[in-house]
Structures are given as structure tokens and as C-alpha cells.
Amino acid sequence: METTFVLLKPSCVQRQLIGEVLNRFERRGLRISGMKMMQLSDEILREHYAHLVDRPFFPSLAASMQASPVVALAISGVDAVQVVRTMTGVTNGREAAPGTIRGDYSMSNQQNIVHASDSTSNAAIELARFFRPEEIFDYTSGMQGYIYGEGECK
Ligand code: TYD
């Protein structure tokens, strides 16, 4: 089992798509192991997008990420990082494949609905940035035996 980090951005919250996007993860068989609404501070935003702070679009990205609260999620499953990243689609919603979250709900390179960790190492860093350890819950889904085949759930 792996746990990944997802942020439902203001473009998701403002468009009242929280339930719809959450539903996709749950229907896939992924387990929600942490969830909270929060307003992003300048500090956490600069840390989260440290690789982009020098880019010309950073001020506009920061404004878009602080336009309303966001929902932080810890999502667990076998190979969860890659599965969720594939469900998210490429950065630019106009280029994202139909069937992906961005491909179904976004027309933008910036207002692209979700953030999802791009590697297991970044998932660990991002989960620790947004959640205290006791805010992430390790429990077994009652449907686990029907979500995974025998021996698959490592
Ligand atoms: P990035 O980490 O490159 O992509 P992803 O979210 O797919 O992992 O970029 C982070 C966010 O920065 C992206 O979701 C939206 C924003 N962004 C822009 O606003 N303009 C841009 O040109 C790029 C590349 C990203």
C-alpha cells in the first residue's frame, strides 16, 4: 500500500466539484486516508511550489491557489502515486486526455482542478507538509477483498 498527496485546488472548490472528484478516487477503489479543508499560507505555497517560485507565472499561480480554501487529501492504494497521477492527466487541461480529471473538468494550464504528487519521495514530503501524522488514518476498507485479487495487496 502506498499513500499519495492530492490537493483539490480553488478551481475545484469554487466550481463545486469536490464531491465529484472525490467520488472518482473512491469508485476506483482508492481509500481516503486523510482529508482537510485549509487556506494556503504564502509560506506553505512557496514550499509546495519551490520548483516554480522563479517562474514568471508564479504570482498568478499563487493568487489562483489562494483564491479560496483548498482540500488536502491523503489517498491510499497499491501503486497509489502512479494511479492517481494517471487519473489526474497532464498539466494543461486542454491537452489532458478525456477520462482524466483535468481532461474532463479543465480548460486551463493553471485552473487545473487538482494537484497530485509525481513520485513516492515527493508524496512523503508533501504529506508531511500538509498533514500531522495523526491526521492520516491507516484502516482497512471493508471491500478490500473485492478491490484487489489475492496477493496483490502489498
Ligand atoms: P507542475 O508541477 O509543472 O505541473 P503538475 O501540476 O502537472 O505537476 O506545475 C504546477 C502548477 O503550476 C500547475 O498545476 C499549474 C501551474 N502552472 C501554470 O500556472 N503555468 C504553467 O505554465 C505551468 C507549467 C504550470
XYZ file of C-alpha atoms and ligand atoms in Angstrom:
179
model
C 0.000 0.000 0.000
C 1.184 3.463 -0.856
C -0.241 6.831 0.139
C -0.165 9.839 -2.141
C -0.975 13.507 -1.671
C -3.719 15.321 -3.597
C -4.846 18.902 -3.340
C -8.273 19.925 -4.649
C -7.460 23.427 -5.890
C -9.683 26.516 -5.699
C -10.762 25.773 -9.285
C -12.282 22.531 -7.930
C -13.704 24.008 -4.711
C -15.186 27.081 -6.413
C -16.779 25.041 -9.165
C -18.323 22.778 -6.527
C -16.604 19.689 -7.886
C -15.223 18.393 -4.566
C -17.700 15.525 -4.346
C -17.378 14.617 -7.988
C -13.585 14.381 -7.874
C -13.593 12.529 -4.531
C -16.106 10.100 -5.996
C -13.712 9.224 -8.816
C -10.967 8.240 -6.385
C -13.374 6.214 -4.236
C -15.003 4.469 -7.177
C -11.568 3.454 -8.471
C -11.005 1.582 -5.204
C -8.608 4.067 -3.664
C -9.073 4.779 0.045
C -9.315 8.287 1.514
C -6.954 8.192 4.494
C -6.801 11.912 5.305
C -8.859 14.945 4.341
C -8.989 18.583 5.418
C -10.010 21.983 4.107
C -7.492 24.754 4.547
C -6.481 28.181 3.305
C -2.925 28.086 1.928
C -0.447 30.490 3.527
C 2.307 32.204 1.491
C 4.817 30.027 3.336
C 3.297 26.639 2.533
C 2.632 27.685 -1.064
C 6.249 28.754 -1.635
C 7.403 25.429 -0.202
C 4.930 23.402 -2.224
C 5.809 25.146 -5.478
C 9.517 25.760 -4.646
C 10.430 24.470 -8.133
C 8.297 27.246 -9.688
C 8.924 30.329 -7.492
C 11.267 31.889 -10.059
C 8.922 31.357 -12.997
C 7.114 34.445 -14.358
C 3.704 32.853 -13.762
C 4.343 32.212 -10.049
C 2.482 35.329 -8.737
C -0.560 34.422 -10.804
C -0.300 30.749 -9.730
C -0.056 31.823 -6.078
C -3.125 34.068 -6.416
C -5.101 31.242 -8.021
C -4.123 28.825 -5.234
C -5.137 31.312 -2.514
C -8.396 32.421 -4.108
C -10.400 30.152 -1.782
C -9.786 27.242 0.597
C -8.418 24.022 -0.846
C -8.986 20.415 0.234
C -5.906 18.372 1.106
C -6.219 14.606 0.695
C -4.148 11.582 1.614
C -5.154 8.773 -0.747
C -4.042 5.166 -0.310
C -3.880 2.105 -2.522
C -1.455 -0.206 -4.264
C 0.751 1.990 -6.501
C -1.408 4.981 -5.471
C 1.098 7.632 -6.623
C 1.149 6.421 -10.230
C -2.542 5.504 -10.337
C -3.619 8.953 -9.100
C -1.160 10.774 -11.336
C -2.554 8.897 -14.355
C -6.120 9.740 -13.269
C -5.088 13.425 -12.994
C -3.844 13.837 -16.577
C -1.230 16.223 -17.954
C -0.841 19.738 -16.527
C -2.706 21.640 -19.231
C -6.390 20.730 -19.079
C -6.804 21.491 -22.788
C -4.256 18.768 -23.583
C -5.307 16.260 -20.923
C -6.929 13.066 -22.197
C -10.695 12.696 -21.821
C -11.393 10.392 -18.889
C -8.751 12.075 -16.750
C -9.811 14.602 -14.104
C -8.148 17.504 -15.880
C -9.314 16.225 -19.262
C -12.912 16.109 -18.081
C -13.135 19.263 -15.939
C -10.456 21.734 -17.041
C -9.774 24.071 -19.954
C -6.676 25.605 -18.350
C -2.968 25.205 -17.697
C -3.416 26.815 -14.268
C -7.025 26.329 -13.143
C -6.497 22.607 -13.496
C -8.596 21.292 -10.581
C -6.082 19.051 -8.779
C -2.504 18.674 -7.692
C -1.150 15.126 -7.306
C 2.305 14.029 -6.138
C 4.567 12.986 -9.003
C 6.749 10.433 -7.147
C 6.742 8.374 -3.955
C 9.503 10.543 -2.478
C 7.552 13.748 -3.192
C 4.375 12.138 -1.850
C 6.099 11.539 1.506
C 7.394 15.135 1.586
C 4.037 16.635 0.599
C 2.027 14.502 3.049
C 4.330 15.637 5.861
C 3.957 19.252 4.722
C 0.156 19.239 4.837
C -0.750 16.659 7.497
C 0.311 15.855 11.025
C 0.939 12.085 11.409
C -2.236 11.633 13.489
C -4.331 13.186 10.703
C -3.590 10.258 8.363
C -5.560 7.124 9.189
C -4.466 3.575 8.475
C -7.558 1.403 8.244
C -8.660 -1.442 6.001
C -11.506 -0.912 3.580
C -14.293 -3.443 4.091
C -14.229 -4.007 0.332
C -10.507 -4.683 0.059
C -11.012 -8.334 -0.921
C -13.091 -7.183 -3.890
C -10.822 -4.307 -4.876
C -7.642 -6.402 -5.084
C -7.018 -10.029 -6.014
C -5.301 -12.411 -3.637
C -1.663 -11.496 -3.016
C -1.947 -8.151 -4.827
C -2.329 -6.019 -1.756
C 1.264 -5.478 -0.633
P 3.857 21.465 -12.477
O 4.442 20.976 -11.185
O 4.791 21.677 -13.646
O 2.676 20.512 -13.020
P 1.671 19.461 -12.343
O 0.678 20.221 -11.507
O 1.013 18.790 -13.519
O 2.513 18.508 -11.516
O 3.115 22.864 -12.220
C 2.445 23.109 -11.032
C 1.280 24.017 -11.305
O 1.741 25.264 -11.780
C 0.323 23.521 -12.372
O -0.595 22.560 -11.890
C -0.341 24.795 -12.789
C 0.758 25.840 -12.638
N 1.366 26.209 -13.929
C 0.977 27.402 -14.519
O 0.149 28.140 -13.962
N 1.536 27.763 -15.718
C 2.449 26.966 -16.346
O 2.943 27.333 -17.449
C 2.838 25.716 -15.726
C 3.845 24.805 -16.385
C 2.279 25.388 -14.518
